[in-house]
Short mmCIF file of C-alpha atoms and ligand atoms in Angstrom, two decimals:
data_model
loop_
_atom_site.label_atom_id
_atom_site.label_comp_id
_atom_site.label_asym_id
_atom_site.label_seq_id
_atom_site.Cartn_x
_atom_site.Cartn_y
_atom_site.Cartn_z
CA MET A 1 -41.63 97.64 -31.21
CA THR A 2 -39.98 94.23 -30.88
CA GLN A 3 -41.26 91.28 -32.70
CA GLN A 4 -41.76 87.94 -30.70
CA ASN A 5 -41.57 84.33 -31.99
CA ASP A 6 -45.24 84.19 -32.71
CA GLY A 7 -45.03 87.15 -35.07
CA THR A 8 -46.99 89.41 -32.42
CA MET A 9 -45.35 92.46 -31.08
CA ALA A 10 -44.05 92.80 -27.63
CA LEU A 11 -45.13 95.44 -25.34
CA GLU A 12 -42.55 98.23 -25.01
CA VAL A 13 -41.57 98.88 -21.32
CA CYS A 14 -40.43 102.23 -20.38
CA GLN A 15 -38.81 103.30 -17.17
CA GLN A 16 -39.93 107.02 -17.30
CA ARG A 17 -41.21 108.37 -14.00
CA LEU A 18 -44.00 110.92 -14.66
CA PHE A 19 -43.43 112.76 -11.15
CA ALA A 20 -39.98 113.13 -11.92
CA LEU A 21 -39.92 114.97 -15.18
CA ASP A 22 -38.12 118.18 -15.14
CA GLN A 23 -39.05 121.39 -16.09
CA HIS A 24 -37.36 121.07 -19.77
CA GLN A 25 -39.33 117.86 -20.28
CA LEU A 26 -42.46 119.43 -19.01
CA ARG A 27 -42.26 122.52 -21.34
CA SER A 28 -41.31 120.31 -24.33
CA PRO A 29 -42.33 116.75 -23.67
CA TYR A 30 -42.66 115.85 -27.36
CA ASP A 31 -39.33 114.41 -28.04
CA LEU A 32 -39.83 112.02 -25.54
CA TYR A 33 -43.43 111.56 -26.70
CA ARG A 34 -42.01 110.81 -30.15
CA GLN A 35 -39.38 108.29 -28.67
CA TRP A 36 -42.57 106.38 -27.05
CA ARG A 37 -44.42 106.62 -30.29
CA GLU A 38 -41.53 105.07 -32.19
CA ARG A 39 -41.54 102.28 -29.80
CA GLY A 40 -45.02 101.23 -30.57
CA PRO A 41 -48.80 102.35 -30.15
CA VAL A 42 -49.03 101.09 -26.53
CA VAL A 43 -45.73 101.51 -24.34
CA TYR A 44 -45.70 100.65 -20.53
CA LEU A 45 -44.58 102.69 -17.81
CA GLU A 46 -43.28 100.28 -15.41
CA ASP A 47 -42.79 102.92 -12.50
CA GLN A 48 -46.65 104.08 -12.44
CA ASP A 49 -48.08 100.86 -14.09
CA ILE A 50 -49.65 102.73 -16.87
CA TYR A 51 -50.42 101.82 -20.47
CA VAL A 52 -49.63 104.87 -22.63
CA VAL A 53 -51.36 105.06 -25.99
CA THR A 54 -49.14 107.18 -28.24
CA ARG A 55 -50.77 106.84 -31.73
CA HIS A 56 -53.82 109.20 -33.25
CA ASP A 57 -55.63 106.07 -34.73
CA MET A 58 -55.39 103.94 -31.59
CA ILE A 59 -56.37 107.02 -29.34
CA LYS A 60 -59.51 107.36 -31.34
CA LEU A 61 -60.38 103.60 -31.22
CA VAL A 62 -60.12 103.70 -27.53
CA ASN A 63 -62.20 106.54 -27.27
CA ARG A 64 -65.09 104.72 -29.24
CA ARG A 65 -65.22 102.22 -26.52
CA PRO A 66 -66.29 103.94 -23.14
CA VAL A 67 -67.49 100.86 -21.60
CA LEU A 68 -64.43 98.88 -21.75
CA PHE A 69 -62.22 102.18 -21.05
CA SER A 70 -63.90 103.73 -18.33
CA SER A 71 -63.71 107.43 -17.44
CA GLN A 72 -64.01 106.54 -13.78
CA ASN A 73 -60.44 108.44 -13.11
CA PRO A 74 -59.64 110.58 -16.02
CA LEU A 75 -56.91 112.59 -14.17
CA GLY A 76 -54.96 109.46 -13.40
CA PRO A 77 -52.53 108.63 -10.60
CA SER A 78 -52.29 112.26 -9.27
CA SER A 79 -55.78 111.88 -8.34
CA ALA A 80 -55.58 108.92 -6.47
CA LEU A 81 -52.72 110.51 -4.50
CA ALA A 82 -54.96 113.73 -4.10
CA ALA A 83 -57.84 111.65 -2.81
CA GLU A 84 -55.63 110.17 -0.12
CA ALA A 85 -54.20 113.30 0.70
CA ILE A 86 -57.65 114.80 0.94
CA ALA A 87 -59.43 112.22 2.99
CA GLU A 88 -56.36 112.54 5.67
CA VAL A 89 -57.24 116.29 5.74
CA LEU A 90 -60.99 115.69 5.86
CA GLN A 91 -60.35 114.18 9.19
CA ASP A 92 -59.82 117.68 10.65
CA PHE A 93 -63.18 118.95 9.32
CA PRO A 94 -66.40 118.80 11.45
CA GLU A 95 -68.31 115.40 10.49
CA GLU A 96 -71.30 117.10 8.64
CA ALA A 97 -68.53 119.50 6.55
CA ALA A 98 -66.49 116.28 5.76
CA ALA A 99 -69.28 114.37 4.51
CA ARG A 100 -70.43 117.27 2.13
CA ALA A 101 -66.85 117.90 0.99
CA HIS A 102 -66.90 114.50 -0.45
CA VAL A 103 -69.73 115.22 -2.46
CA VAL A 104 -68.18 118.33 -3.77
CA LEU A 105 -64.80 116.94 -4.65
CA ASN A 106 -66.59 114.14 -6.78
CA ARG A 107 -67.89 116.96 -8.64
CA GLY A 108 -71.58 115.54 -8.73
CA SER A 109 -70.13 112.33 -10.85
CA VAL A 110 -71.22 113.74 -13.71
CA LEU A 111 -69.71 113.93 -17.40
CA PHE A 112 -66.11 113.55 -17.16
CA THR A 113 -65.99 110.98 -14.65
CA ALA A 114 -69.02 108.97 -15.72
CA ASP A 115 -69.50 106.21 -18.23
CA PRO A 116 -72.41 104.98 -20.26
CA PRO A 117 -75.40 104.65 -20.00
CA GLU A 118 -75.32 107.61 -17.33
CA HIS A 119 -72.70 109.78 -19.62
CA THR A 120 -75.10 109.11 -22.42
CA ARG A 121 -77.83 110.84 -20.45
CA HIS A 122 -75.83 113.64 -19.28
CA ARG A 123 -74.54 114.50 -22.68
CA ARG A 124 -78.10 114.44 -24.15
CA LEU A 125 -79.09 116.66 -21.46
CA LEU A 126 -76.43 119.09 -21.74
CA ASN A 127 -75.09 119.40 -25.19
CA ALA A 128 -77.76 121.60 -26.22
CA ALA A 129 -76.53 124.30 -23.65
CA LEU A 130 -73.12 124.77 -25.29
CA ARG A 131 -73.98 124.07 -29.08
CA ARG A 132 -72.85 126.29 -31.67
CA SER A 133 -75.74 128.42 -31.78
CA ALA A 134 -75.57 129.16 -27.91
CA ILE A 135 -72.12 130.37 -28.34
CA ASP A 136 -73.13 132.37 -31.49
CA SER A 137 -75.49 134.26 -29.47
CA ILE A 138 -73.00 135.68 -27.22
CA LYS A 139 -70.43 136.14 -29.76
CA SER A 140 -70.65 140.12 -29.81
CA GLU A 141 -70.35 139.97 -25.81
CA ILE A 142 -67.15 137.86 -26.07
CA ASN A 143 -65.83 140.23 -28.65
CA LEU A 144 -66.73 143.42 -26.41
CA ILE A 145 -65.05 141.71 -23.25
CA ALA A 146 -62.04 141.01 -25.39
CA ARG A 147 -61.71 144.51 -26.71
CA ASN A 148 -62.27 146.38 -23.44
CA ALA A 149 -59.54 144.07 -21.91
CA VAL A 150 -57.25 144.70 -24.51
CA ALA A 151 -58.07 148.51 -24.56
CA GLY A 152 -57.40 148.68 -20.89
CA ILE A 153 -54.07 147.30 -20.89
CA LYS A 154 -51.18 149.88 -20.46
CA ARG A 155 -48.98 150.34 -23.59
CA ASN A 156 -45.06 150.21 -23.64
CA ALA A 157 -44.66 148.82 -20.30
CA ASP A 158 -44.01 145.27 -19.07
CA ILE A 159 -47.25 143.59 -18.52
CA ASP A 160 -48.11 140.29 -16.82
CA PHE A 161 -50.15 138.97 -19.72
CA ASN A 162 -52.06 136.08 -17.56
CA GLU A 163 -53.45 138.85 -15.15
CA ALA A 164 -54.10 141.34 -17.68
CA LEU A 165 -55.78 139.23 -20.21
CA ALA A 166 -55.26 135.59 -20.76
CA VAL A 167 -56.88 134.70 -17.18
CA PRO A 168 -59.72 137.16 -16.74
CA VAL A 169 -61.28 137.09 -20.29
CA PRO A 170 -62.05 133.14 -20.53
CA ILE A 171 -63.64 133.55 -16.88
CA HIS A 172 -65.55 136.70 -17.70
CA CYS A 173 -66.90 135.05 -21.01
CA LEU A 174 -67.74 132.03 -19.09
CA ALA A 175 -69.56 134.02 -16.09
CA THR A 176 -71.47 136.03 -18.99
CA LEU A 177 -72.46 132.94 -20.66
CA LEU A 178 -73.50 131.36 -17.39
CA GLY A 179 -75.40 134.50 -16.35
CA VAL A 180 -73.75 135.01 -13.15
CA SER A 181 -72.49 138.84 -11.98
CA ARG A 182 -68.98 139.79 -13.19
CA ASP A 183 -68.65 141.02 -9.65
CA HIS A 184 -67.67 137.25 -8.95
CA ALA A 185 -65.14 136.85 -11.55
CA ALA A 186 -62.18 136.82 -8.96
CA ASP A 187 -63.94 134.29 -7.22
CA PHE A 188 -64.34 132.05 -10.43
CA HIS A 189 -60.57 132.49 -10.53
CA ARG A 190 -59.88 130.84 -7.26
CA TRP A 191 -62.62 128.47 -7.55
CA ALA A 192 -61.02 127.01 -10.98
CA GLU A 193 -57.63 127.08 -9.08
CA ALA A 194 -59.18 124.89 -6.50
CA ILE A 195 -60.91 122.55 -8.52
CA ASN A 196 -58.03 122.02 -10.82
CA ALA A 197 -55.37 121.88 -8.19
CA SER A 198 -54.71 118.49 -7.77
CA ILE A 199 -54.42 117.68 -11.38
CA GLY A 200 -50.77 116.00 -12.37
CA SER A 201 -49.33 117.57 -9.17
CA LYS A 202 -48.56 116.88 -5.65
CA MET A 203 -50.02 119.21 -2.74
CA ALA A 204 -49.11 120.25 0.54
CA ARG A 205 -51.56 119.76 3.61
CA GLU A 206 -52.33 123.62 3.89
CA LYS A 207 -52.90 123.89 0.17
CA ILE A 208 -55.43 121.02 0.37
CA LYS A 209 -57.43 122.38 3.36
CA ARG A 210 -57.57 125.81 1.25
CA ILE A 211 -58.90 124.03 -1.92
CA ILE A 212 -61.48 122.17 0.04
CA GLN A 213 -62.55 125.16 1.38
CA ASP A 214 -62.77 127.26 -1.81
CA GLN A 215 -64.68 124.33 -3.61
CA MET A 216 -67.25 124.31 -0.78
CA GLU A 217 -67.94 128.04 -1.14
CA PHE A 218 -68.18 127.30 -5.02
CA TRP A 219 -70.65 124.54 -4.44
CA SER A 220 -72.86 126.59 -2.11
CA PHE A 221 -72.98 129.59 -4.49
CA PHE A 222 -73.89 127.57 -7.50
CA GLU A 223 -76.36 125.48 -5.79
CA ALA A 224 -78.27 128.56 -4.57
CA GLU A 225 -77.88 129.78 -8.39
CA ILE A 226 -79.44 126.57 -9.82
CA MET A 227 -82.22 126.50 -7.13
CA SER A 228 -83.21 130.33 -7.99
CA ARG A 229 -83.19 129.42 -11.72
CA GLU A 230 -85.27 126.21 -11.44
CA GLN A 231 -88.07 128.59 -9.97
CA SER A 232 -87.51 131.32 -12.30
CA PRO A 233 -85.54 130.52 -15.47
CA ARG A 234 -83.77 133.34 -17.45
CA GLN A 235 -82.00 133.67 -20.84
CA ASP A 236 -78.61 132.16 -19.67
CA LEU A 237 -76.57 129.03 -19.52
CA LEU A 238 -77.34 128.15 -15.70
CA SER A 239 -81.30 128.21 -16.55
CA ALA A 240 -80.64 126.08 -19.40
CA ILE A 241 -78.66 123.55 -17.01
CA ALA A 242 -81.02 124.15 -14.22
CA THR A 243 -83.96 123.01 -16.51
CA ALA A 244 -82.53 120.39 -18.82
CA GLU A 245 -84.55 117.86 -19.92
CA SER A 246 -85.23 115.03 -22.62
CA ASP A 247 -88.04 112.97 -23.71
CA VAL A 248 -86.18 109.92 -22.52
CA ASP A 249 -84.10 110.73 -19.70
CA ALA A 250 -84.51 111.27 -15.82
CA PRO A 251 -83.88 115.14 -15.33
CA LEU A 252 -80.43 115.98 -13.68
CA THR A 253 -80.04 115.82 -9.93
CA LEU A 254 -79.13 119.08 -8.15
CA SER A 255 -75.71 117.69 -7.58
CA GLU A 256 -75.46 116.65 -11.21
CA LYS A 257 -76.38 120.18 -12.12
CA VAL A 258 -73.73 122.04 -9.79
CA GLY A 259 -71.02 118.86 -10.44
CA PHE A 260 -71.38 120.21 -14.43
CA CYS A 261 -71.06 123.92 -13.24
CA SER A 262 -67.94 123.07 -11.28
CA GLN A 263 -66.59 120.95 -14.50
CA LEU A 264 -67.41 124.05 -16.62
CA ILE A 265 -65.49 126.26 -14.48
CA GLY A 266 -62.56 123.91 -13.77
CA ALA A 267 -62.13 122.80 -17.70
CA GLY A 268 -63.25 125.82 -19.27
CA ALA A 269 -61.53 128.78 -17.93
CA ASP A 270 -57.86 127.54 -17.11
CA THR A 271 -57.70 125.65 -20.33
CA THR A 272 -58.44 128.62 -22.61
CA THR A 273 -56.07 130.79 -20.64
CA LYS A 274 -53.36 128.55 -21.54
CA LEU A 275 -54.28 128.32 -25.24
CA ILE A 276 -54.21 132.10 -25.60
CA GLY A 277 -50.85 132.10 -23.71
CA PHE A 278 -49.07 129.71 -25.99
CA ALA A 279 -50.45 131.66 -28.86
CA THR A 280 -49.23 135.02 -27.57
CA LEU A 281 -45.85 133.50 -26.85
CA ALA A 282 -45.55 132.32 -30.51
CA MET A 283 -46.36 135.57 -32.09
CA ALA A 284 -44.07 137.48 -29.81
CA GLN A 285 -41.23 134.95 -30.30
CA ASP A 286 -41.84 135.21 -34.27
CA GLU A 287 -42.05 138.84 -35.60
CA SER A 288 -42.93 137.47 -39.40
CA LEU A 289 -45.77 135.05 -38.07
CA GLN A 290 -46.91 138.07 -36.10
CA ASN A 291 -47.05 140.45 -39.09
CA LYS A 292 -48.98 137.75 -41.44
CA LEU A 293 -51.51 137.24 -38.94
CA ARG A 294 -51.92 140.93 -38.39
CA ASN A 295 -52.11 141.49 -42.07
CA SER A 296 -54.55 138.52 -42.74
CA PRO A 297 -57.08 138.05 -39.80
CA GLU A 298 -58.58 135.37 -41.69
CA ALA A 299 -55.22 133.32 -40.70
CA ILE A 300 -56.14 133.76 -36.91
CA ARG A 301 -58.36 130.71 -36.62
CA PRO A 302 -56.29 128.24 -38.27
CA PHE A 303 -53.16 129.83 -36.38
CA ALA A 304 -55.02 129.12 -32.79
CA GLU A 305 -56.11 125.61 -34.21
CA GLU A 306 -52.29 124.84 -34.71
CA ILE A 307 -51.20 126.18 -31.50
CA LEU A 308 -54.09 123.73 -29.97
CA ARG A 309 -52.29 121.03 -31.89
CA LEU A 310 -48.82 121.80 -30.89
CA GLU A 311 -49.10 122.82 -27.42
CA PRO A 312 -52.07 120.97 -25.95
CA PRO A 313 -53.23 122.66 -22.57
CA VAL A 314 -54.70 118.90 -21.70
CA GLN A 315 -51.63 116.73 -22.63
CA GLY A 316 -53.78 113.32 -22.00
CA MET A 317 -56.61 111.83 -20.27
CA PHE A 318 -56.57 108.62 -18.44
CA ARG A 319 -58.88 105.53 -18.74
CA VAL A 320 -59.30 102.31 -16.40
CA THR A 321 -59.94 98.88 -18.62
CA THR A 322 -63.28 97.36 -17.05
CA ALA A 323 -62.18 93.86 -18.51
CA ASP A 324 -59.15 92.60 -20.25
CA ALA A 325 -58.52 94.16 -23.47
CA GLU A 326 -56.17 94.14 -26.50
CA LEU A 327 -54.98 96.99 -28.50
CA GLY A 328 -53.20 95.80 -31.72
CA ASP A 329 -51.12 93.15 -30.38
CA ILE A 330 -50.94 94.39 -27.00
CA LYS A 331 -52.89 92.68 -23.88
CA ILE A 332 -54.05 94.89 -21.01
CA PRO A 333 -55.39 93.58 -18.14
CA GLN A 334 -58.73 94.18 -16.33
CA GLY A 335 -58.24 97.33 -13.86
CA SER A 336 -55.28 98.82 -15.63
CA MET A 337 -54.89 102.53 -16.06
CA VAL A 338 -54.47 103.75 -19.52
CA TRP A 339 -53.17 107.14 -20.62
CA LEU A 340 -54.59 108.55 -23.70
CA LEU A 341 -51.51 110.97 -24.95
CA TYR A 342 -53.47 113.42 -26.97
CA GLY A 343 -50.32 115.55 -27.11
CA SER A 344 -48.44 112.53 -29.14
CA ALA A 345 -51.31 111.97 -31.31
CA ASN A 346 -51.34 115.48 -32.42
CA ARG A 347 -47.89 115.12 -33.65
CA ASP A 348 -48.11 111.92 -35.39
CA HIS A 349 -46.64 111.59 -38.80
CA ASP A 350 -49.09 109.50 -40.01
CA VAL A 351 -51.96 111.92 -39.63
CA PHE A 352 -50.17 115.38 -39.78
CA SER A 353 -47.32 115.98 -42.35
CA TYR A 354 -44.24 118.00 -40.83
CA PRO A 355 -46.05 117.72 -37.88
CA ASP A 356 -43.82 119.79 -35.66
CA GLU A 357 -44.42 123.25 -37.72
CA VAL A 358 -47.31 125.63 -37.81
CA ASN A 359 -49.12 125.37 -41.13
CA PHE A 360 -52.16 127.50 -41.71
CA GLU A 361 -53.02 125.70 -44.84
CA ARG A 362 -53.29 122.12 -43.11
CA VAL A 363 -56.19 120.60 -44.43
CA ASN A 364 -56.76 118.36 -41.55
CA ALA A 365 -55.96 121.03 -39.16
CA ARG A 366 -59.13 120.23 -37.03
CA ASP A 367 -58.14 116.32 -36.81
CA HIS A 368 -55.81 117.03 -33.59
CA LEU A 369 -57.05 115.53 -30.31
CA SER A 370 -56.53 118.43 -27.90
CA PHE A 371 -60.64 118.49 -27.51
CA GLY A 372 -60.39 114.71 -26.93
CA SER A 373 -62.52 112.60 -29.22
CA GLY A 374 -65.52 110.30 -28.97
CA PRO A 375 -68.17 110.71 -26.42
CA HIS A 376 -66.29 112.62 -24.20
CA VAL A 377 -64.98 115.10 -26.69
CA CYS A 378 -64.92 118.71 -24.88
CA ILE A 379 -68.40 120.11 -24.63
CA GLY A 380 -66.89 123.49 -24.75
CA ALA A 381 -64.74 123.48 -27.76
CA ASN A 382 -66.95 126.12 -29.51
CA LEU A 383 -66.74 128.46 -26.49
CA ALA A 384 -62.92 128.10 -26.34
CA ARG A 385 -62.32 128.81 -29.94
CA GLU A 386 -64.28 131.88 -30.15
CA VAL A 387 -62.93 133.26 -27.00
CA ALA A 388 -59.35 132.48 -28.15
CA HIS A 389 -60.18 133.88 -31.73
CA SER A 390 -61.69 137.23 -30.17
CA VAL A 391 -58.60 138.11 -27.73
CA LEU A 392 -55.93 137.25 -30.51
CA THR A 393 -57.98 139.44 -32.93
CA GLN A 394 -58.33 142.34 -30.65
CA LEU A 395 -54.86 141.94 -29.55
CA LEU A 396 -53.43 142.30 -33.13
CA ALA A 397 -56.11 144.96 -33.99
CA GLN A 398 -55.36 147.20 -31.25
CA THR A 399 -51.59 147.04 -31.39
CA GLN A 400 -48.64 147.68 -33.53
CA GLN A 401 -46.36 144.99 -32.19
CA VAL A 402 -46.45 142.51 -29.24
CA VAL A 403 -42.88 142.01 -27.80
CA LEU A 404 -41.93 139.36 -25.55
CA THR A 405 -39.74 141.21 -22.67
CA GLU A 406 -36.13 139.89 -22.28
CA SER A 407 -35.10 137.69 -19.44
CA GLN A 408 -38.03 136.00 -18.40
CA ASP A 409 -37.91 132.01 -17.49
CA LEU A 410 -41.14 130.86 -19.67
CA SER A 411 -41.51 127.99 -17.34
CA VAL A 412 -44.61 125.62 -17.39
CA LEU A 413 -46.55 124.51 -14.26
CA HIS A 414 -45.48 121.42 -12.84
CA SER A 415 -47.72 119.02 -14.11
CA TYR A 416 -47.93 116.29 -16.70
CA VAL A 417 -51.30 116.46 -17.67
CA MET A 418 -52.03 120.22 -17.59
CA HIS A 419 -49.83 122.32 -19.85
CA GLY A 420 -49.49 125.97 -19.42
CA LEU A 421 -47.17 128.99 -19.01
CA LYS A 422 -46.73 130.09 -15.30
CA SER A 423 -46.34 133.52 -16.47
CA LEU A 424 -45.64 135.45 -19.50
CA THR A 425 -44.57 139.09 -19.75
CA VAL A 426 -44.90 141.22 -22.87
CA LYS A 427 -45.11 144.66 -24.20
CA LEU A 428 -47.49 146.09 -26.43
CA THR A 429 -46.95 149.16 -28.63
C1 LIG B 501 -58.75 125.25 -25.28
C2 LIG B 501 -59.73 125.10 -24.33
C3 LIG B 501 -60.07 123.38 -23.77
C4 LIG B 501 -59.47 122.27 -23.99
C5 LIG B 501 -57.80 122.02 -24.23
C6 LIG B 501 -60.22 121.35 -23.76
C7 LIG B 501 -59.96 119.84 -23.56
C8 LIG B 501 -60.73 118.84 -23.17
C9 LIG B 501 -60.32 117.84 -23.31
C10 LIG B 501 -59.19 117.15 -23.79
C11 LIG B 501 -61.93 116.89 -22.94
C12 LIG B 501 -61.89 115.34 -23.06
C13 LIG B 501 -61.74 114.57 -21.89
C14 LIG B 501 -61.68 113.01 -21.88
O1 LIG B 501 -60.97 112.75 -22.97
O2 LIG B 501 -61.87 112.33 -21.06
C15 LIG B 501 -62.49 117.85 -22.52
C16 LIG B 501 -63.79 117.70 -21.99
C17 LIG B 501 -64.58 118.49 -21.33
N1 LIG B 501 -64.41 119.86 -21.46
FE1 LIG B 501 -62.89 120.85 -22.45
N2 LIG B 501 -61.35 122.03 -23.04
C18 LIG B 501 -61.42 123.27 -23.32
C19 LIG B 501 -62.20 124.12 -22.96
C20 LIG B 501 -63.38 123.87 -22.24
C21 LIG B 501 -64.38 124.98 -22.04
C22 LIG B 501 -64.35 126.42 -22.37
C23 LIG B 501 -65.44 124.42 -21.45
C24 LIG B 501 -66.75 124.73 -20.82
C25 LIG B 501 -67.35 125.97 -20.80
C26 LIG B 501 -64.79 122.72 -21.25
C27 LIG B 501 -65.76 121.78 -20.65
C28 LIG B 501 -65.60 120.63 -20.82
C29 LIG B 501 -66.26 119.43 -20.18
C30 LIG B 501 -67.50 119.41 -19.33
C31 LIG B 501 -65.63 118.18 -20.42
C32 LIG B 501 -66.07 116.89 -20.09
C33 LIG B 501 -66.84 116.18 -21.19
C34 LIG B 501 -67.51 115.00 -21.04
O3 LIG B 501 -66.62 113.96 -20.52
O4 LIG B 501 -68.48 114.44 -21.97
N3 LIG B 501 -63.89 122.59 -21.98
N4 LIG B 501 -61.89 118.99 -22.51
#
């Protein structure tokens, strides 16, 4: 950071274009993040007009001020591009369908994209549905799903890890928790892809059409499921959402309820898939690490926490300033886009010693920001941790070795927000 004549620090301007990041940088953006972090707690990306918050303490500070730093556009510039492209494609739809699609694509304006006081109301109504005890109550089912999935994988053959395990297990667990028949698991996957399709990447017209149709189908399905639970609640998460109430809040509207489901499917399944993928890659690449985990299952939780810290499935979230703001010495005008770079905070030397290394003994291992922080902190973190733990535990318990097959490119999705392996081929013995 450069000191100015008045003693304050000047804003560092960087020329990096996010959409131009190549595969190598997307696979491992951490060196670039380190360079930004070294230049200051906030750097400015001139091309996209984005203020990037790079340091752990500064990101937590921003997350404590959700009114000044609004979540109206948490997915950043790509969603603005997607919104334009979607609006154009919607002109091809009949009027009524286009109007409905607008509601659907806004995900009921709940949680993720809401600010206080609405966001506070949403969390008060929905927190209980995913609290630790709710997840504990389906722990044995999660374990069974993971056990059966690992048992069903062919041994001594090249397997597509995402297809065999990392994609179906989180979806199946989420469907179980929601109380939806597992026959819909394939639909869930398609819907989750449709909900996430626009994040941090560009889309072709045909693809947009498909995602609009998939999302509308998702919406109709969940609307019917919620309405049936409103009439006759059962013991499942959908019923908890359908009947959520508090002493002080107005009940959720139908579109808020379905919007929340859309966020659970969009934010829940795919992110856990990515975590399991990176954890398995790390084990398959390092035999001694794998043996250590095999011999000490109690290290699996700290290991998964370190993978979360080092390879966050969500690299960062965006905020928009609702008034002129200041971060340290840096002035940020009203209406600016601010990128909270969780993937950078997780390797901040001031918080984590030897931040690039896996360390099972790290005392502050859970201080990473891969689940965010403050009022928008991930509502599904308990579930994600439990599912990842079950999958890794079963994978190690039921095999002698998880081996990475040779000659695969290990490339990641083309997105600077969502971080995950496109594919992973392994052999189980
Ligand atoms: C490894 C898995 C996961 C990761 C890395 C992850 C990451 C995140 C992050 C970073 C946020 C904060 C967003 C912000 O700062 O604006 C968030 C919020 C959220 N997550 Fe997760 N998540 C995961 C799993 C899940 C699961 C399993 C669910 C649901 C079943 C879920 C549902 C949500 C929802 C609904 C929000 C919005 C909360 C709010 O705005 O109040 N996530 N997640």
